[in-house]
mmCIF file of C-alpha atoms in Angstrom:
data_model
loop_
_atom_site.group_PDB
_atom_site.id
_atom_site.type_symbol
_atom_site.label_atom_id
_atom_site.label_comp_id
_atom_site.label_asym_id
_atom_site.label_seq_id
_atom_site.Cartn_x
_atom_site.Cartn_y
_atom_site.Cartn_z
ATOM 1 C CA MET Y 1 20.936 14.024 1.154
ATOM 2 C CA ALA Y 2 18.261 16.347 2.485
ATOM 3 C CA TRP Y 3 16.003 14.973 0.279
ATOM 4 C CA ALA Y 4 16.879 11.385 0.236
ATOM 5 C CA GLY Y 5 13.850 10.227 2.153
ATOM 6 C CA LEU Y 6 11.402 11.874 -0.381
ATOM 7 C CA VAL Y 7 13.370 10.441 -3.459
ATOM 8 C CA ILE Y 8 14.054 6.842 -2.412
ATOM 9 C CA GLY Y 9 10.976 6.614 -0.703
ATOM 10 C CA GLY Y 10 8.905 7.519 -4.182
ATOM 11 C CA VAL Y 11 11.363 5.124 -6.272
ATOM 12 C CA ILE Y 12 10.673 2.247 -3.982
ATOM 13 C CA TRP Y 13 7.012 2.818 -3.714
ATOM 14 C CA ALA Y 14 6.700 3.300 -7.647
ATOM 15 C CA ALA Y 15 8.743 -0.086 -7.959
ATOM 16 C CA ASN Y 16 6.665 -1.914 -5.309
ATOM 17 C CA THR Y 17 3.640 -0.962 -7.056
ATOM 18 C CA GLN Y 18 4.627 -2.203 -10.274
ATOM 19 C CA LEU Y 19 6.440 -5.426 -9.050
ATOM 20 C CA GLY Y 20 3.140 -6.338 -6.939
ATOM 21 C CA ASP Y 21 1.436 -6.370 -10.644
ATOM 22 C CA ILE Y 22 4.119 -8.143 -12.141
ATOM 23 C CA LEU Y 23 4.592 -10.781 -9.112
ATOM 24 C CA SER Y 24 1.169 -11.871 -8.635
ATOM 25 C CA THR Y 25 1.263 -15.050 -10.790
ATOM 26 C CA ARG Y 26 4.800 -15.908 -8.757
ATOM 27 C CA ASP Y 27 2.761 -15.339 -5.871
ATOM 28 C CA CYS Y 28 0.190 -17.771 -6.601
ATOM 29 C CA ILE Y 29 2.596 -20.642 -7.744
ATOM 30 C CA ALA Y 30 5.121 -20.121 -5.099
ATOM 31 C CA THR Y 31 4.712 -21.115 -1.304
ATOM 32 C CA ALA Y 32 7.234 -18.044 -0.411
ATOM 33 C CA ARG Y 33 5.694 -14.712 -1.615
ATOM 34 C CA PRO Y 34 8.199 -12.686 -3.332
ATOM 35 C CA SER Y 35 5.924 -9.596 -2.973
ATOM 36 C CA THR Y 36 5.542 -9.933 0.685
ATOM 37 C CA LEU Y 37 9.577 -9.891 1.035
ATOM 38 C CA ILE Y 38 10.061 -7.160 -1.281
ATOM 39 C CA SER Y 39 7.406 -4.927 0.189
ATOM 40 C CA PHE Y 40 8.946 -5.266 3.782
ATOM 41 C CA ALA Y 41 12.560 -4.788 2.688
ATOM 42 C CA GLY Y 42 11.508 -1.987 0.763
ATOM 43 C CA MET Y 43 9.868 -0.378 3.667
ATOM 44 C CA LEU Y 44 13.191 -1.023 5.740
ATOM 45 C CA ILE Y 45 15.147 0.906 3.492
ATOM 46 C CA MET Y 46 12.435 3.936 3.208
ATOM 47 C CA LEU Y 47 12.812 4.066 7.242
ATOM 48 C CA ALA Y 48 16.583 4.069 6.935
ATOM 49 C CA SER Y 49 16.122 7.031 4.315
ATOM 50 C CA ALA Y 50 13.695 8.582 6.420
ATOM 51 C CA THR Y 51 16.132 8.539 9.396
ATOM 52 C CA ILE Y 52 18.775 9.846 7.297
ATOM 53 C CA SER Y 53 16.808 12.880 6.170
ATOM 54 C CA TRP Y 54 15.628 13.378 9.769
ATOM 55 C CA ARG Y 55 19.554 13.505 11.184
ATOM 56 C CA LEU Y 56 20.601 16.200 8.761
ATOM 57 C CA ASP Y 57 17.979 18.543 9.965
ATOM 58 C CA SER Y 58 19.927 18.323 13.513
ATOM 59 C CA ARG Y 59 23.070 19.382 11.835
ATOM 60 C CA PRO Y 60 24.032 22.791 11.846
ATOM 61 C CA SER Y 61 23.054 24.832 8.870
ATOM 62 C CA ILE Y 62 26.194 26.468 7.079
ATOM 63 C CA GLY Y 63 25.443 30.151 6.499
ATOM 64 C CA ASP Y 64 22.129 31.348 6.248
ATOM 65 C CA ASP Y 65 20.583 28.460 4.743
ATOM 66 C CA ARG Y 66 17.120 28.170 5.993
ATOM 67 C CA SER Y 67 15.729 25.790 3.544
ATOM 68 C CA LEU Y 68 17.626 22.701 4.948
ATOM 69 C CA PRO Y 69 15.943 22.057 7.948
ATOM 70 C CA PHE Y 70 12.259 22.171 6.083
ATOM 71 C CA ALA Y 71 13.843 19.900 3.275
ATOM 72 C CA SER Y 72 14.869 17.453 5.359
ATOM 73 C CA ARG Y 73 11.948 17.435 7.677
ATOM 74 C CA LEU Y 74 9.378 17.081 4.401
ATOM 75 C CA SER Y 75 11.554 14.276 2.960
ATOM 76 C CA ALA Y 76 11.459 12.416 6.341
ATOM 77 C CA LEU Y 77 8.106 12.733 6.886
ATOM 78 C CA SER Y 78 7.380 11.835 3.112
ATOM 79 C CA ALA Y 79 9.537 8.767 3.418
ATOM 80 C CA LEU Y 80 7.235 7.657 6.300
ATOM 81 C CA VAL Y 81 4.315 8.453 4.329
ATOM 82 C CA PHE Y 82 5.699 6.041 1.656
ATOM 83 C CA ALA Y 83 6.486 3.467 4.319
ATOM 84 C CA PHE Y 84 3.130 3.301 5.262
ATOM 85 C CA ALA Y 85 1.574 2.822 2.107
ATOM 86 C CA VAL Y 86 4.074 -0.057 1.341
ATOM 87 C CA ALA Y 87 3.452 -1.587 4.464
ATOM 88 C CA LEU Y 88 -0.311 -1.837 3.372
ATOM 89 C CA GLN Y 89 0.723 -3.362 0.197
ATOM 90 C CA GLY Y 90 2.905 -5.859 2.048
ATOM 91 C CA ALA Y 91 -0.141 -6.613 4.587
ATOM 92 C CA ALA Y 92 -2.348 -6.939 1.364
ATOM 93 C CA SER Y 93 0.469 -9.519 -0.056
ATOM 94 C CA LEU Y 94 -0.033 -11.472 3.242
ATOM 95 C CA VAL Y 95 -3.719 -11.579 2.965
ATOM 96 C CA LEU Y 96 -4.056 -12.124 -0.862
ATOM 97 C CA SER Y 97 -2.077 -14.889 -2.331
ATOM 98 C CA GLY Y 98 -2.314 -13.749 -6.098
ATOM 99 C CA CYS Y 99 -4.759 -16.147 -7.653
ATOM 100 C CA GLU Y 100 -7.829 -13.995 -6.647
ATOM 101 C CA ARG Y 101 -7.686 -12.922 -10.354
#
């Protein structure tokens, strides 16, 4: 669970990048833009995984495991970076309609 933010954030960012390329035609045709909805839903999931990773840091460590606080902080901060990238991709899909190609 300490690496949840890093793993989930990376997977969602990669999937969002690919879906942004795939759904550009759909965004051009449709009135509701699926790229925007997918981006902001993925960003919310990433923020939840960052919260899970960050809260795991506050739990008392078992034994002499000092890597847990580092892993959970790294994972939470990485999820925030990925969430920022996906938020920018979502903002771009709000501005660009997909017909610009």
